Amino acid sequence: MTERTDSNTLKFRKKKIDLDWGKSTKEDDISPDHVAGANVLVLHPHLKKRLSNSGLSRPSHKTATSALRSPEARLEEAVGLCEALDLHVVHAVLLQLSKLVPATYMGQGKLDEMAALIAADDIELVIFDCELTPGQQRNIERILKVKVIDRTGLILEIFGERAQTKEGVLQVELAHLTYQKSRLVRSWTHLERQRGGFGFMGGPGESQIESDRRMISDRIGRIGRQLEEVSRTRKLHRAGRQKQKFPVVAMVGYTNAGKSTLFNYLTGASVMAEDLLFATLDPTMREIDLPNDKKAILSDTVGFISQLPTQLVAAFQATLEEVVEADLILHVRDISHPDTEAQREDVMTILHSLGLEEGPECAIHEVWSKIDLLSTEQRATVENLAALKGNVSLLSAITGEGCEEFRIKLNDLLASGAITLKIAYKHQQGAEMAWMYKNGEVIAREDGETETILTVRVDQKLLGRIEKDTRLVGRVIET
């Protein structure tokens, strides 16, 4: 295989990424132009299970969640991530390791095998479905003579491709810079050269790597300040929605679980919805009609994934605030996926990292989607599980099965913390009665000779307003 050369970038469809693995000594080499369609080798290294005295493996705390998935399933997901970038996966290989090598993650024998595959099929990019340290990435690149990206880098590239709004681009750039800052290692001689010092006295100056780190830190600071403005703007928008008394429902779930398809069905929107990992990135909010002429705001957030880079969770803090502040969280699950339980654990782990614990103050309702993909036997099992769990809705946004029932259920869920009042209005209190129709949920109405009695359902926020200002309504006769 031809060694790669002086070009230090690989071009994606919309942007470039650093190809920081050194320069070739040959002058006639040609560097790869585009990664979209490039030949890729995907590797999923995993340790052999060690048996304890009881005969059972002992997963560590960090691997307890990932242990729910098989290595084959994890490799398949890594291939799906590559397809999201239009990469041509030539080989997808499971690597069973007896131990981890600090310098190169795997032993020399495995690296030699991979080098042979690279040479035989003109591989341009190697993707490790694991987290590599900067030193490990550099050492592997030197041995294999091709660009190497780990799982974190791959996910960051997908987010970089999919970001459309200014906010999304800023958040992805912040995550990229935070990741790249740790990848500036002293491997190129030009990074070690000193530049002129500052100030009147001059001095030894700073090396190129120190200059690069300083520039990255400055850029991170500028983006952070811009995202603070975004956060303040979102708070103003939330305050406006609170004045309108529209409850906010946030949809979360594993990537490709069917959130956007359900979002489009319920709201009539046209958010991109494809059978693709991270098909949508930028959050979208739309009004949704509920029974009894009620309305709510439905928020479609970015999909989660196992081992979601911490840089992304931190960068998307402003976006994820919509989930934290929501009145109800819908956890959409692809119930037809063989790893649906593992995906649930991954999503719940991220929600816990945001400080959300399922309970009275945090309402989380599970939506089991894609039931149209289940066989008859699987469907019977799933329906029994849903009946036992209780707090579950079954539906298919493709066929529409269960969606209208879910709309009614959603209305009941938003009213679960509400109380029922009977309020008497004199006939001249038409304005007060209209206010209640607008802000509460009128269940029944009785028209008498001297007054009208409304049976209404109000949430705690509306009840607080009524208690503070009794002039807003008529005479409360029963609670």
PDB file of C-alpha atoms in Angstrom, residues 106-338:
ATOM      1  CA  MET A 106      -3.059  -4.461  21.571  1.00  0.00           C
ATOM      2  CA  GLY A 107      -0.017  -6.635  21.039  1.00  0.00           C
ATOM      3  CA  GLN A 108       2.405  -6.506  18.143  1.00  0.00           C
ATOM      4  CA  GLY A 109       1.016  -9.715  16.615  1.00  0.00           C
ATOM      5  CA  LYS A 110      -2.476  -8.247  16.240  1.00  0.00           C
ATOM      6  CA  LEU A 111      -1.042  -5.059  14.786  1.00  0.00           C
ATOM      7  CA  ASP A 112       0.916  -7.059  12.206  1.00  0.00           C
ATOM      8  CA  GLU A 113      -2.290  -8.858  11.188  1.00  0.00           C
ATOM      9  CA  MET A 114      -4.075  -5.524  10.755  1.00  0.00           C
ATOM     10  CA  ALA A 115      -1.147  -4.130   8.755  1.00  0.00           C
ATOM     11  CA  ALA A 116      -1.471  -7.069   6.356  1.00  0.00           C
ATOM     12  CA  LEU A 117      -5.202  -6.353   5.849  1.00  0.00           C
ATOM     13  CA  ILE A 118      -4.439  -2.674   5.272  1.00  0.00           C
ATOM     14  CA  ALA A 119      -1.804  -3.469   2.647  1.00  0.00           C
ATOM     15  CA  ALA A 120      -3.981  -6.049   0.877  1.00  0.00           C
ATOM     16  CA  ASP A 121      -7.098  -3.896   0.470  1.00  0.00           C
ATOM     17  CA  ASP A 122      -5.712  -0.360   0.298  1.00  0.00           C
ATOM     18  CA  ILE A 123      -7.305   0.676   3.589  1.00  0.00           C
ATOM     19  CA  GLU A 124      -7.266   4.464   4.087  1.00  0.00           C
ATOM     20  CA  LEU A 125      -8.731   4.754   7.565  1.00  0.00           C
ATOM     21  CA  VAL A 126      -8.808   2.494  10.637  1.00  0.00           C
ATOM     22  CA  ILE A 127     -11.529   2.958  13.238  1.00  0.00           C
ATOM     23  CA  PHE A 128     -11.145   1.481  16.728  1.00  0.00           C
ATOM     24  CA  ASP A 129     -14.491   0.944  18.443  1.00  0.00           C
ATOM     25  CA  CYS A 130     -13.023   1.834  21.814  1.00  0.00           C
ATOM     26  CA  GLU A 131     -11.405   4.815  23.502  1.00  0.00           C
ATOM     27  CA  LEU A 132      -7.725   5.327  22.706  1.00  0.00           C
ATOM     28  CA  THR A 133      -5.376   7.601  24.592  1.00  0.00           C
ATOM     29  CA  PRO A 134      -3.511  10.187  22.492  1.00  0.00           C
ATOM     30  CA  GLY A 135      -0.309   8.191  22.888  1.00  0.00           C
ATOM     31  CA  GLN A 136      -1.935   4.926  21.843  1.00  0.00           C
ATOM     32  CA  GLN A 137      -3.481   6.571  18.775  1.00  0.00           C
ATOM     33  CA  ARG A 138      -0.113   8.030  17.748  1.00  0.00           C
ATOM     34  CA  ASN A 139       1.777   4.771  18.239  1.00  0.00           C
ATOM     35  CA  ILE A 140      -0.780   2.733  16.266  1.00  0.00           C
ATOM     36  CA  GLU A 141      -0.681   5.253  13.413  1.00  0.00           C
ATOM     37  CA  ARG A 142       3.094   5.022  13.231  1.00  0.00           C
ATOM     38  CA  ILE A 143       2.929   1.252  12.968  1.00  0.00           C
ATOM     39  CA  LEU A 144      -0.024   0.963  10.557  1.00  0.00           C
ATOM     40  CA  LYS A 145       0.919   4.034   8.472  1.00  0.00           C
ATOM     41  CA  VAL A 146      -2.712   5.142   8.137  1.00  0.00           C
ATOM     42  CA  LYS A 147      -5.000   7.497   9.960  1.00  0.00           C
ATOM     43  CA  VAL A 148      -6.588   6.023  13.114  1.00  0.00           C
ATOM     44  CA  ILE A 149      -9.781   7.293  14.771  1.00  0.00           C
ATOM     45  CA  ASP A 150     -11.306   5.957  17.973  1.00  0.00           C
ATOM     46  CA  ARG A 151     -15.022   5.732  18.807  1.00  0.00           C
ATOM     47  CA  THR A 152     -15.107   9.204  20.349  1.00  0.00           C
ATOM     48  CA  GLY A 153     -13.507  10.759  17.281  1.00  0.00           C
ATOM     49  CA  LEU A 154     -15.929   8.947  14.968  1.00  0.00           C
ATOM     50  CA  ILE A 155     -19.015  10.139  16.856  1.00  0.00           C
ATOM     51  CA  LEU A 156     -17.660  13.683  16.902  1.00  0.00           C
ATOM     52  CA  GLU A 157     -17.209  13.555  13.125  1.00  0.00           C
ATOM     53  CA  ILE A 158     -20.827  12.430  12.657  1.00  0.00           C
ATOM     54  CA  PHE A 159     -22.064  15.271  14.828  1.00  0.00           C
ATOM     55  CA  GLY A 160     -19.888  17.679  12.863  1.00  0.00           C
ATOM     56  CA  GLU A 161     -21.472  16.489   9.614  1.00  0.00           C
ATOM     57  CA  ARG A 162     -25.049  16.709  10.914  1.00  0.00           C
ATOM     58  CA  ALA A 163     -24.996  20.060  12.744  1.00  0.00           C
ATOM     59  CA  GLN A 164     -27.096  22.582  10.807  1.00  0.00           C
ATOM     60  CA  THR A 165     -28.021  25.439  13.130  1.00  0.00           C
ATOM     61  CA  LYS A 166     -25.538  27.943  14.469  1.00  0.00           C
ATOM     62  CA  GLU A 167     -26.069  26.582  17.972  1.00  0.00           C
ATOM     63  CA  GLY A 168     -25.448  23.010  16.851  1.00  0.00           C
ATOM     64  CA  VAL A 169     -22.276  23.979  14.995  1.00  0.00           C
ATOM     65  CA  LEU A 170     -20.956  25.826  18.060  1.00  0.00           C
ATOM     66  CA  GLN A 171     -21.687  22.900  20.364  1.00  0.00           C
ATOM     67  CA  VAL A 172     -20.004  20.402  18.065  1.00  0.00           C
ATOM     68  CA  GLU A 173     -16.986  22.664  17.582  1.00  0.00           C
ATOM     69  CA  LEU A 174     -16.619  23.006  21.349  1.00  0.00           C
ATOM     70  CA  ALA A 175     -16.657  19.224  21.726  1.00  0.00           C
ATOM     71  CA  HIS A 176     -14.152  18.845  18.875  1.00  0.00           C
ATOM     72  CA  LEU A 177     -11.728  21.386  20.337  1.00  0.00           C
ATOM     73  CA  THR A 178     -11.929  19.847  23.809  1.00  0.00           C
ATOM     74  CA  TYR A 179     -11.136  16.460  22.259  1.00  0.00           C
ATOM     75  CA  GLN A 180      -8.358  17.765  19.995  1.00  0.00           C
ATOM     76  CA  LYS A 181      -6.644  19.684  22.774  1.00  0.00           C
ATOM     77  CA  SER A 182      -5.616  16.427  24.424  1.00  0.00           C
ATOM     78  CA  ARG A 183      -4.436  15.028  21.075  1.00  0.00           C
ATOM     79  CA  LEU A 184      -1.665  17.597  20.546  1.00  0.00           C
ATOM     80  CA  VAL A 185       1.278  15.349  21.253  1.00  0.00           C
ATOM     81  CA  ARG A 186       4.960  16.116  20.638  1.00  0.00           C
ATOM     82  CA  SER A 187       5.380  14.000  17.550  1.00  0.00           C
ATOM     83  CA  TRP A 188       6.150  16.449  14.782  1.00  0.00           C
ATOM     84  CA  THR A 189       9.379  18.459  14.941  1.00  0.00           C
ATOM     85  CA  HIS A 190       7.604  21.678  13.953  1.00  0.00           C
ATOM     86  CA  LEU A 191       5.492  21.425  17.109  1.00  0.00           C
ATOM     87  CA  GLU A 192       8.637  21.607  19.213  1.00  0.00           C
ATOM     88  CA  ARG A 193      10.215  24.625  17.478  1.00  0.00           C
ATOM     89  CA  GLN A 194      10.281  27.754  19.532  1.00  0.00           C
ATOM     90  CA  ARG A 195       8.799  31.003  18.387  1.00  0.00           C
ATOM     91  CA  GLY A 196       9.725  34.553  19.431  1.00  0.00           C
ATOM     92  CA  GLY A 197       8.995  35.548  22.995  1.00  0.00           C
ATOM     93  CA  PHE A 198       6.559  38.200  24.128  1.00  0.00           C
ATOM     94  CA  GLY A 199       7.180  41.395  26.053  1.00  0.00           C
ATOM     95  CA  PHE A 200      10.087  43.815  26.070  1.00  0.00           C
ATOM     96  CA  MET A 201      12.675  41.354  27.328  1.00  0.00           C
ATOM     97  CA  GLY A 202      12.002  38.644  24.747  1.00  0.00           C
ATOM     98  CA  GLY A 203      12.853  35.319  26.344  1.00  0.00           C
ATOM     99  CA  PRO A 204      12.865  31.687  25.244  1.00  0.00           C
ATOM    100  CA  GLY A 205       9.477  32.007  23.490  1.00  0.00           C
ATOM    101  CA  GLU A 206       6.877  29.262  23.216  1.00  0.00           C
ATOM    102  CA  SER A 207       6.895  26.088  21.177  1.00  0.00           C
ATOM    103  CA  GLN A 208       4.373  25.475  18.389  1.00  0.00           C
ATOM    104  CA  ILE A 209       2.472  22.939  20.473  1.00  0.00           C
ATOM    105  CA  GLU A 210       2.099  25.449  23.305  1.00  0.00           C
ATOM    106  CA  SER A 211       0.906  28.051  20.804  1.00  0.00           C
ATOM    107  CA  ASP A 212      -1.635  25.603  19.366  1.00  0.00           C
ATOM    108  CA  ARG A 213      -2.929  24.718  22.816  1.00  0.00           C
ATOM    109  CA  ARG A 214      -3.250  28.380  23.705  1.00  0.00           C
ATOM    110  CA  MET A 215      -5.189  29.136  20.522  1.00  0.00           C
ATOM    111  CA  ILE A 216      -7.507  26.176  21.148  1.00  0.00           C
ATOM    112  CA  SER A 217      -8.073  27.341  24.736  1.00  0.00           C
ATOM    113  CA  ASP A 218      -8.888  30.858  23.500  1.00  0.00           C
ATOM    114  CA  ARG A 219     -11.358  29.478  20.964  1.00  0.00           C
ATOM    115  CA  ILE A 220     -12.960  27.237  23.607  1.00  0.00           C
ATOM    116  CA  GLY A 221     -13.422  30.304  25.797  1.00  0.00           C
ATOM    117  CA  ARG A 222     -15.078  32.296  22.992  1.00  0.00           C
ATOM    118  CA  ILE A 223     -17.441  29.445  22.119  1.00  0.00           C
ATOM    119  CA  GLY A 224     -18.280  28.983  25.795  1.00  0.00           C
ATOM    120  CA  ARG A 225     -19.325  32.634  26.037  1.00  0.00           C
ATOM    121  CA  GLN A 226     -21.455  32.314  22.906  1.00  0.00           C
ATOM    122  CA  LEU A 227     -23.163  29.216  24.288  1.00  0.00           C
ATOM    123  CA  GLU A 228     -23.898  31.104  27.507  1.00  0.00           C
ATOM    124  CA  GLU A 229     -25.866  33.543  25.345  1.00  0.00           C
ATOM    125  CA  VAL A 230     -27.674  30.562  23.802  1.00  0.00           C
ATOM    126  CA  SER A 231     -28.514  29.288  27.284  1.00  0.00           C
ATOM    127  CA  ARG A 232     -29.902  32.682  28.299  1.00  0.00           C
ATOM    128  CA  THR A 233     -31.985  32.836  25.124  1.00  0.00           C
ATOM    129  CA  ARG A 234     -33.406  29.381  25.823  1.00  0.00           C
ATOM    130  CA  LYS A 235     -34.342  30.485  29.326  1.00  0.00           C
ATOM    131  CA  LEU A 236     -36.254  33.445  27.865  1.00  0.00           C
ATOM    132  CA  HIS A 237     -38.062  31.119  25.460  1.00  0.00           C
ATOM    133  CA  ARG A 238     -38.959  28.773  28.327  1.00  0.00           C
ATOM    134  CA  ALA A 239     -40.264  31.720  30.337  1.00  0.00           C
ATOM    135  CA  GLY A 240     -42.473  32.681  27.386  1.00  0.00           C
ATOM    136  CA  ARG A 241     -43.853  29.153  27.117  1.00  0.00           C
ATOM    137  CA  GLN A 242     -44.534  29.087  30.853  1.00  0.00           C
ATOM    138  CA  LYS A 243     -46.598  32.245  30.509  1.00  0.00           C
ATOM    139  CA  GLN A 244     -48.652  30.498  27.834  1.00  0.00           C
ATOM    140  CA  LYS A 245     -49.039  27.548  30.204  1.00  0.00           C
ATOM    141  CA  PHE A 246     -48.104  25.033  27.542  1.00  0.00           C
ATOM    142  CA  PRO A 247     -46.560  21.916  29.112  1.00  0.00           C
ATOM    143  CA  VAL A 248     -43.287  20.772  27.523  1.00  0.00           C
ATOM    144  CA  VAL A 249     -42.732  17.121  26.633  1.00  0.00           C
ATOM    145  CA  ALA A 250     -39.153  16.084  25.809  1.00  0.00           C
ATOM    146  CA  MET A 251     -38.412  12.977  23.760  1.00  0.00           C
ATOM    147  CA  VAL A 252     -35.206  11.105  24.545  1.00  0.00           C
ATOM    148  CA  GLY A 253     -33.908   7.762  23.418  1.00  0.00           C
ATOM    149  CA  TYR A 254     -31.141   5.809  21.788  1.00  0.00           C
ATOM    150  CA  THR A 255     -30.180   6.937  18.328  1.00  0.00           C
ATOM    151  CA  ASN A 256     -32.380   5.445  15.589  1.00  0.00           C
ATOM    152  CA  ALA A 257     -35.046   4.440  18.128  1.00  0.00           C
ATOM    153  CA  GLY A 258     -37.775   6.170  16.089  1.00  0.00           C
ATOM    154  CA  LYS A 259     -38.051   9.522  17.911  1.00  0.00           C
ATOM    155  CA  SER A 260     -38.139  11.718  14.809  1.00  0.00           C
ATOM    156  CA  THR A 261     -40.669   9.484  13.023  1.00  0.00           C
ATOM    157  CA  LEU A 262     -42.996   9.642  16.035  1.00  0.00           C
ATOM    158  CA  PHE A 263     -42.360  13.388  16.330  1.00  0.00           C
ATOM    159  CA  ASN A 264     -43.424  13.892  12.706  1.00  0.00           C
ATOM    160  CA  TYR A 265     -46.556  11.775  13.166  1.00  0.00           C
ATOM    161  CA  LEU A 266     -47.742  13.621  16.279  1.00  0.00           C
ATOM    162  CA  THR A 267     -46.907  17.167  15.153  1.00  0.00           C
ATOM    163  CA  GLY A 268     -47.198  16.985  11.362  1.00  0.00           C
ATOM    164  CA  ALA A 269     -43.615  18.233  11.081  1.00  0.00           C
ATOM    165  CA  SER A 270     -41.079  17.098   8.494  1.00  0.00           C
ATOM    166  CA  VAL A 271     -37.988  16.466  10.614  1.00  0.00           C
ATOM    167  CA  MET A 272     -35.456  14.213   8.871  1.00  0.00           C
ATOM    168  CA  ALA A 273     -36.251  10.636   9.869  1.00  0.00           C
ATOM    169  CA  GLU A 274     -34.209   7.835   8.318  1.00  0.00           C
ATOM    170  CA  ASP A 275     -33.049   4.375   9.302  1.00  0.00           C
ATOM    171  CA  LEU A 276     -29.643   5.823  10.136  1.00  0.00           C
ATOM    172  CA  LEU A 277     -27.662   6.480  13.293  1.00  0.00           C
ATOM    173  CA  PHE A 278     -27.844  10.171  14.264  1.00  0.00           C
ATOM    174  CA  ALA A 279     -30.136  11.048  11.339  1.00  0.00           C
ATOM    175  CA  THR A 280     -31.073  14.245  13.187  1.00  0.00           C
ATOM    176  CA  LEU A 281     -28.930  16.325  15.498  1.00  0.00           C
ATOM    177  CA  ASP A 282     -30.360  19.791  16.032  1.00  0.00           C
ATOM    178  CA  PRO A 283     -33.270  19.825  18.523  1.00  0.00           C
ATOM    179  CA  THR A 284     -36.730  20.729  17.226  1.00  0.00           C
ATOM    180  CA  MET A 285     -39.807  21.945  19.133  1.00  0.00           C
ATOM    181  CA  ARG A 286     -43.350  21.886  17.767  1.00  0.00           C
ATOM    182  CA  GLU A 287     -46.872  22.345  19.104  1.00  0.00           C
ATOM    183  CA  ILE A 288     -48.919  19.174  19.505  1.00  0.00           C
ATOM    184  CA  ASP A 289     -52.713  18.946  19.714  1.00  0.00           C
ATOM    185  CA  LEU A 290     -54.153  16.953  22.620  1.00  0.00           C
ATOM    186  CA  PRO A 291     -57.743  15.902  23.402  1.00  0.00           C
ATOM    187  CA  ASN A 292     -60.178  18.472  24.827  1.00  0.00           C
ATOM    188  CA  ASP A 293     -58.553  21.239  22.746  1.00  0.00           C
ATOM    189  CA  LYS A 294     -55.424  21.169  24.903  1.00  0.00           C
ATOM    190  CA  LYS A 295     -51.963  21.784  23.505  1.00  0.00           C
ATOM    191  CA  ALA A 296     -48.405  20.963  24.507  1.00  0.00           C
ATOM    192  CA  ILE A 297     -44.893  21.576  23.188  1.00  0.00           C
ATOM    193  CA  LEU A 298     -43.084  18.459  21.965  1.00  0.00           C
ATOM    194  CA  SER A 299     -39.282  18.553  21.849  1.00  0.00           C
ATOM    195  CA  ASP A 300     -37.236  16.149  19.704  1.00  0.00           C
ATOM    196  CA  THR A 301     -33.700  15.941  21.100  1.00  0.00           C
ATOM    197  CA  VAL A 302     -30.506  14.372  19.808  1.00  0.00           C
ATOM    198  CA  GLY A 303     -30.266  10.616  20.108  1.00  0.00           C
ATOM    199  CA  PHE A 304     -28.025   9.030  22.715  1.00  0.00           C
ATOM    200  CA  ILE A 305     -25.558   6.210  22.217  1.00  0.00           C
ATOM    201  CA  SER A 306     -23.402   3.964  24.370  1.00  0.00           C
ATOM    202  CA  GLN A 307     -20.172   5.591  25.482  1.00  0.00           C
ATOM    203  CA  LEU A 308     -21.409   9.001  24.332  1.00  0.00           C
ATOM    204  CA  PRO A 309     -18.341  11.261  24.466  1.00  0.00           C
ATOM    205  CA  THR A 310     -18.275  13.335  27.623  1.00  0.00           C
ATOM    206  CA  GLN A 311     -17.229  16.300  25.501  1.00  0.00           C
ATOM    207  CA  LEU A 312     -20.575  16.125  23.694  1.00  0.00           C
ATOM    208  CA  VAL A 313     -22.623  15.862  26.884  1.00  0.00           C
ATOM    209  CA  ALA A 314     -20.843  18.938  28.239  1.00  0.00           C
ATOM    210  CA  ALA A 315     -21.065  20.888  24.956  1.00  0.00           C
ATOM    211  CA  PHE A 316     -24.780  20.134  24.514  1.00  0.00           C
ATOM    212  CA  GLN A 317     -25.626  21.257  28.048  1.00  0.00           C
ATOM    213  CA  ALA A 318     -27.720  24.185  26.760  1.00  0.00           C
ATOM    214  CA  THR A 319     -29.724  21.858  24.508  1.00  0.00           C
ATOM    215  CA  LEU A 320     -30.159  19.203  27.177  1.00  0.00           C
ATOM    216  CA  GLU A 321     -31.560  21.836  29.539  1.00  0.00           C
ATOM    217  CA  GLU A 322     -34.805  21.402  27.595  1.00  0.00           C
ATOM    218  CA  VAL A 323     -34.918  17.818  28.856  1.00  0.00           C
ATOM    219  CA  VAL A 324     -34.138  18.815  32.437  1.00  0.00           C
ATOM    220  CA  GLU A 325     -36.843  21.505  32.473  1.00  0.00           C
ATOM    221  CA  ALA A 326     -39.530  19.429  30.704  1.00  0.00           C
ATOM    222  CA  ASP A 327     -42.817  18.610  32.424  1.00  0.00           C
ATOM    223  CA  LEU A 328     -42.697  15.055  31.046  1.00  0.00           C
ATOM    224  CA  ILE A 329     -39.930  12.940  29.504  1.00  0.00           C
ATOM    225  CA  LEU A 330     -40.802  10.340  26.878  1.00  0.00           C
ATOM    226  CA  HIS A 331     -38.188   7.602  26.632  1.00  0.00           C
ATOM    227  CA  VAL A 332     -38.643   6.212  23.117  1.00  0.00           C
ATOM    228  CA  ARG A 333     -37.267   2.683  22.714  1.00  0.00           C
ATOM    229  CA  ASP A 334     -36.890   0.514  19.623  1.00  0.00           C
ATOM    230  CA  ILE A 335     -38.529  -2.537  21.162  1.00  0.00           C
ATOM    231  CA  SER A 336     -37.681  -4.631  18.096  1.00  0.00           C
ATOM    232  CA  HIS A 337     -33.933  -4.169  18.590  1.00  0.00           C
ATOM    233  CA  PRO A 338     -32.167  -7.176  20.153  1.00  0.00           C
TER     234      PRO A 338
END
